Coordinates of C-alpha atoms in Angstrom, one line a residue:
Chain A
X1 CA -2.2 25.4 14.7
X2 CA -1.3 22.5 12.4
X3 CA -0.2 23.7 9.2
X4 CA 1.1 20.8 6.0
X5 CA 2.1 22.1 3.0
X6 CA 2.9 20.2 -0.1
X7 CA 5.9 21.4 -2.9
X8 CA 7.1 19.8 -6.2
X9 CA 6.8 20.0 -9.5
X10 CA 3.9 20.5 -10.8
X11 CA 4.8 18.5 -14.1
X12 CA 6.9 16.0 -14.9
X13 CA 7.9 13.8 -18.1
X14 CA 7.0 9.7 -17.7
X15 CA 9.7 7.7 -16.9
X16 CA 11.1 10.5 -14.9
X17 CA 11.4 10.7 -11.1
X18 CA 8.9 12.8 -8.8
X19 CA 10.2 14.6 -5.6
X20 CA 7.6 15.8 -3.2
X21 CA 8.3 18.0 -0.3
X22 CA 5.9 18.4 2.7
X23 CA 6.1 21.1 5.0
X24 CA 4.8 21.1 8.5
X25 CA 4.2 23.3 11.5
X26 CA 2.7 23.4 14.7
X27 CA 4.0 19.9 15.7
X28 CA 6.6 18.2 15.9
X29 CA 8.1 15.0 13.5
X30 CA 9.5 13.2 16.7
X31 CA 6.5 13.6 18.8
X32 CA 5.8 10.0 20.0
X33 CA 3.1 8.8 18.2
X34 CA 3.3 10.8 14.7
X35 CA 3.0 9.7 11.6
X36 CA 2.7 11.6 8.3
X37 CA 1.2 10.3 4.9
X38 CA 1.2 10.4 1.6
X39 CA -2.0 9.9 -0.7
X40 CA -3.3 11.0 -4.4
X41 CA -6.1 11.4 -5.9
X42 CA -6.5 11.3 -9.7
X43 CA -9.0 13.8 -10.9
X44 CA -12.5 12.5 -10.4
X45 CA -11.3 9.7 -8.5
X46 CA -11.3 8.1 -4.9
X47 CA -8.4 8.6 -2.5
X48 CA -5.1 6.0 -3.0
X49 CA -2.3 5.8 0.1
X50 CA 0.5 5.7 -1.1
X51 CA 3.2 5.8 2.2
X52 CA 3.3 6.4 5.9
X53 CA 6.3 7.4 7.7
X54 CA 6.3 7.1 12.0
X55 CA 8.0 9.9 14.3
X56 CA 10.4 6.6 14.7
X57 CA 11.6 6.3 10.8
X58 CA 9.5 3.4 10.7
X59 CA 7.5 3.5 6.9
X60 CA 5.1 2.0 5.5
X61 CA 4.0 1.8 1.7
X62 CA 1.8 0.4 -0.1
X63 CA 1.9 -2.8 -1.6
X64 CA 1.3 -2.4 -4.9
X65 CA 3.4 0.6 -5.3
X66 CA 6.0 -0.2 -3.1
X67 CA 8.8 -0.4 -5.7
X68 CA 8.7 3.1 -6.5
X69 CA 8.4 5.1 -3.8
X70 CA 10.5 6.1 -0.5
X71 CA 9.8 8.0 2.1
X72 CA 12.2 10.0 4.4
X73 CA 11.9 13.2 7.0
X74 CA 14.2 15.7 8.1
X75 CA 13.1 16.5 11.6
X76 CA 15.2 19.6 11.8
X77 CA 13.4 20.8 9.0
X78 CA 10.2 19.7 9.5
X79 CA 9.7 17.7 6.3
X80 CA 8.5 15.2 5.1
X81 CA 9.7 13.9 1.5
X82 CA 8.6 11.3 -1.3
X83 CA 10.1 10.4 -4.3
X84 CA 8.3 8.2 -6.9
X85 CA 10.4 6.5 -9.3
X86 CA 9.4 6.1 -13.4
X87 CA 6.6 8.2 -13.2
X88 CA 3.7 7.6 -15.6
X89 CA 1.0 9.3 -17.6
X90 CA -1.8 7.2 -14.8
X91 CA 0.5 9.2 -11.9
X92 CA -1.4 12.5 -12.6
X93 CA -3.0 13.3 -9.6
X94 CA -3.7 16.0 -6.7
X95 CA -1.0 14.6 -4.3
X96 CA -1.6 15.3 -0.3
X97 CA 0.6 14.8 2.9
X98 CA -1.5 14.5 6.2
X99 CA -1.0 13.7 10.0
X100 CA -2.2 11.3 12.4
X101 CA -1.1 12.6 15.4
X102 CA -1.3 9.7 17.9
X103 CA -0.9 5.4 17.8
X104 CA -4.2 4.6 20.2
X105 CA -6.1 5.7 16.8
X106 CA -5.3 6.1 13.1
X107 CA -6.7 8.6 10.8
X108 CA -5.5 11.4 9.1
X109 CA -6.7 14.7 11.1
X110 CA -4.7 17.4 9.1
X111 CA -4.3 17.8 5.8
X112 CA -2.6 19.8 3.4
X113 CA -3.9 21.8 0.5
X114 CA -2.3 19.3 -2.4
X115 CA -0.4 19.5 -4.9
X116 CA -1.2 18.4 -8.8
X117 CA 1.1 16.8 -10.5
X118 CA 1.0 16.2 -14.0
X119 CA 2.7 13.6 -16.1
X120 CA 3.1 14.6 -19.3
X121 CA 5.6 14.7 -22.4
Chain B
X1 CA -4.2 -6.0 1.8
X2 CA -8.0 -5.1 3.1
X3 CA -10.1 -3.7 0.6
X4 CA -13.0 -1.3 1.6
X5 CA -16.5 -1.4 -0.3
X6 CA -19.0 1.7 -0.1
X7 CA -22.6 1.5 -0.5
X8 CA -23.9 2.7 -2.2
X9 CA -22.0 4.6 -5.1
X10 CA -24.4 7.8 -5.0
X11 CA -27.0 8.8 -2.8
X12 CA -29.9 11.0 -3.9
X13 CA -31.6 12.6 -0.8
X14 CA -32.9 16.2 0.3
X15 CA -32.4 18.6 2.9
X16 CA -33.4 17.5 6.1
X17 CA -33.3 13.4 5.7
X18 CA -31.5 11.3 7.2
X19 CA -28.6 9.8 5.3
X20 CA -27.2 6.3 5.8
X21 CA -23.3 5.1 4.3
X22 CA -22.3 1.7 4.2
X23 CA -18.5 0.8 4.1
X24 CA -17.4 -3.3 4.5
X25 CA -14.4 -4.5 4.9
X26 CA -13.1 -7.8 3.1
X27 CA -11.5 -8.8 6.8
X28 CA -12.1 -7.3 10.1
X29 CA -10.7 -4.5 10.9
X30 CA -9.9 -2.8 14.3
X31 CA -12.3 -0.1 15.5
X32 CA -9.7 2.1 16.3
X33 CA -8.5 2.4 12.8
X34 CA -12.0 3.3 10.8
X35 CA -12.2 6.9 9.9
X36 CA -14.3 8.7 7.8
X37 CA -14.0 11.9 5.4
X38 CA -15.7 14.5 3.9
X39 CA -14.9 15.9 0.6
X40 CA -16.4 19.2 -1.5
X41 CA -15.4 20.0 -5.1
X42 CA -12.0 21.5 -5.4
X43 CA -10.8 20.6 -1.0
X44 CA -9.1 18.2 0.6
X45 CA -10.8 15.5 2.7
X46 CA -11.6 16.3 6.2
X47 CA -12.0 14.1 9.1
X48 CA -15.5 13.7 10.5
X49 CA -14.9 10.7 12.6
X50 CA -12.3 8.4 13.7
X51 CA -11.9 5.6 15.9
X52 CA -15.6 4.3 14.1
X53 CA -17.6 6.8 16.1
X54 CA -15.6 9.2 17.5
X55 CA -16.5 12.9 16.3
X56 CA -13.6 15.0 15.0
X57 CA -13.1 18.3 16.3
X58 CA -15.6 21.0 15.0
X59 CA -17.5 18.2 13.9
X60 CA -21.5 18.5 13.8
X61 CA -23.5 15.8 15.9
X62 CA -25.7 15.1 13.0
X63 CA -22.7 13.0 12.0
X64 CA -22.2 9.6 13.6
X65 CA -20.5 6.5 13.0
X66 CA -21.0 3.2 14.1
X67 CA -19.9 -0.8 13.5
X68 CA -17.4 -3.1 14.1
X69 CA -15.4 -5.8 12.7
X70 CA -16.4 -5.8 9.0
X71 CA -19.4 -3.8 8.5
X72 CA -18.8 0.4 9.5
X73 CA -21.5 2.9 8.9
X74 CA -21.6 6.8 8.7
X75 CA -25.0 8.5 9.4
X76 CA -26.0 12.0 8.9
X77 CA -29.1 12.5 11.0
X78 CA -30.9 15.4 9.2
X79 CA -29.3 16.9 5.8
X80 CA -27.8 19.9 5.6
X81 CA -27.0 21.8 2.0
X82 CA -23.5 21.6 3.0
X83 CA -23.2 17.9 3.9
X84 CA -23.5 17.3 0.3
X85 CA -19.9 15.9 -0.6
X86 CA -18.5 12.7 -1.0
X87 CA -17.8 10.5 1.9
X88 CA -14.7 8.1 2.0
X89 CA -14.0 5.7 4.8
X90 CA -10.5 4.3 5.8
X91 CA -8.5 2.1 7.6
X92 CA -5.0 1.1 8.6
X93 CA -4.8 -2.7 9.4
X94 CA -1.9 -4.7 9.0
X95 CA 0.7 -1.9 8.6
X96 CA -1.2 -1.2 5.5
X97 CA -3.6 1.6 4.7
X98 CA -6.9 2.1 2.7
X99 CA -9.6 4.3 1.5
X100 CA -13.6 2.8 0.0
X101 CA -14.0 4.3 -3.5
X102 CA -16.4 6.9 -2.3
X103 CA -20.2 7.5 -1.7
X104 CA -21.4 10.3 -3.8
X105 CA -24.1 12.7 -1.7
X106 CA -26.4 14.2 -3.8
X107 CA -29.6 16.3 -3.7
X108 CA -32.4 15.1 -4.6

């Protein structure tokens, strides 16, 4: 069974930085193929990607956020980690992690439960 | 960076019609990279199909999805009380991902 947990604060100040840990189990980071990623969603709005990382250490983020976020995995300890610079009040959101397990086809099959994060002083 | 419309913003039907979602795409994108979600107050999206008409698993077959290029379309054949959710679509094109704003399911 596929399991993705996300772990973080579940506030921080604005202009601080956000570190988000995800958890997985039941696969493996390295598996050919896998990727894990990161989206939000503010309250009562639509889904936003924010970063993809490959079972290769390839990454991907997206444009318009791109200059505050990295991406990196421990494969030994099954996480997945992002950390968003100069955080802002427009940040709050229910942050996820999910998988797409395979490259023939992209979409995000298993999800975590989310985590809110609040930005706040 | 490809930006995903959804028509229409909210959808009032009842149990038992048939429900038609509209997502376009401002370039083409590949087949193999449309998916669609399901979301319910208070969980986290779930995949319904992928690959443009590929059922998840556990997924009903009252849910299809269909298209190509720039013009992707999720049907429900016959409502159920619990297919009412908002639906998102999504695709990864040009190492770059995206999700529609959302199509509201409502009853009627």
């Amino acid at each position: 069974q596929i399991t993705l947990k996300e772990s973080g604060p579940t506030m921080v100040k604005p202009t601080q930085t956000l570190t988000l840990t995800c958890t997985v189990s039941g696969f493996s980071l390295s598996t050919s193929g896998v990727s894990v990623g990161w989206i939000r969603q503010p309250p009562g709005k639509a889904l936003e990607w924010l970063a993809l990382i490959y079972w290769d250490d390839d990454k991907r983020y997206s444009p318009s956020l791109k200059s505050r976020l990295l991406v990196t995995k421990d494969t030994s300890k099954n996480q997945v980690v992002l950390i968003m610079t100069n955080m802002d009040p427009v940040d709050t959101a229910t942050y996820y992690c999910a998988q797409s397990p395979v490259l023939e086809w992209f979409a995000f099959d298993s999800w975590g439960q989310g985590t809110l994060v609040t930005v706040s002083s | 960076e490809i930006v995903l419309t959804q028509s229409p913003g909210t959808l009032s039907l009842s149990p038992g019609e048939r429900a038609t979602l509209s997502c376009r795409a401002s370039q083409s994108v590949s087949s193999s990279y449309l998916a669609w979600y399901q979301q319910k107050p208070g969980q986290g999206p779930r995949l319904l199909i992928y690959a443009a008409s590929r059922r998840a698993t556990g997924i009903p077959d009252r849910f299809s999805g269909s298209g190509s290029g720039t013009d992707f379309t999720l049907t429900i054949s016959r409502l159920e009380p619990e297919d009412f959710a908002v639906y998102y679509c999504q695709q990864f094109g040009s190492s770059v991902c995206s999700f529609g704003q959302g199509t509201k399911l409502e009853i009627k």
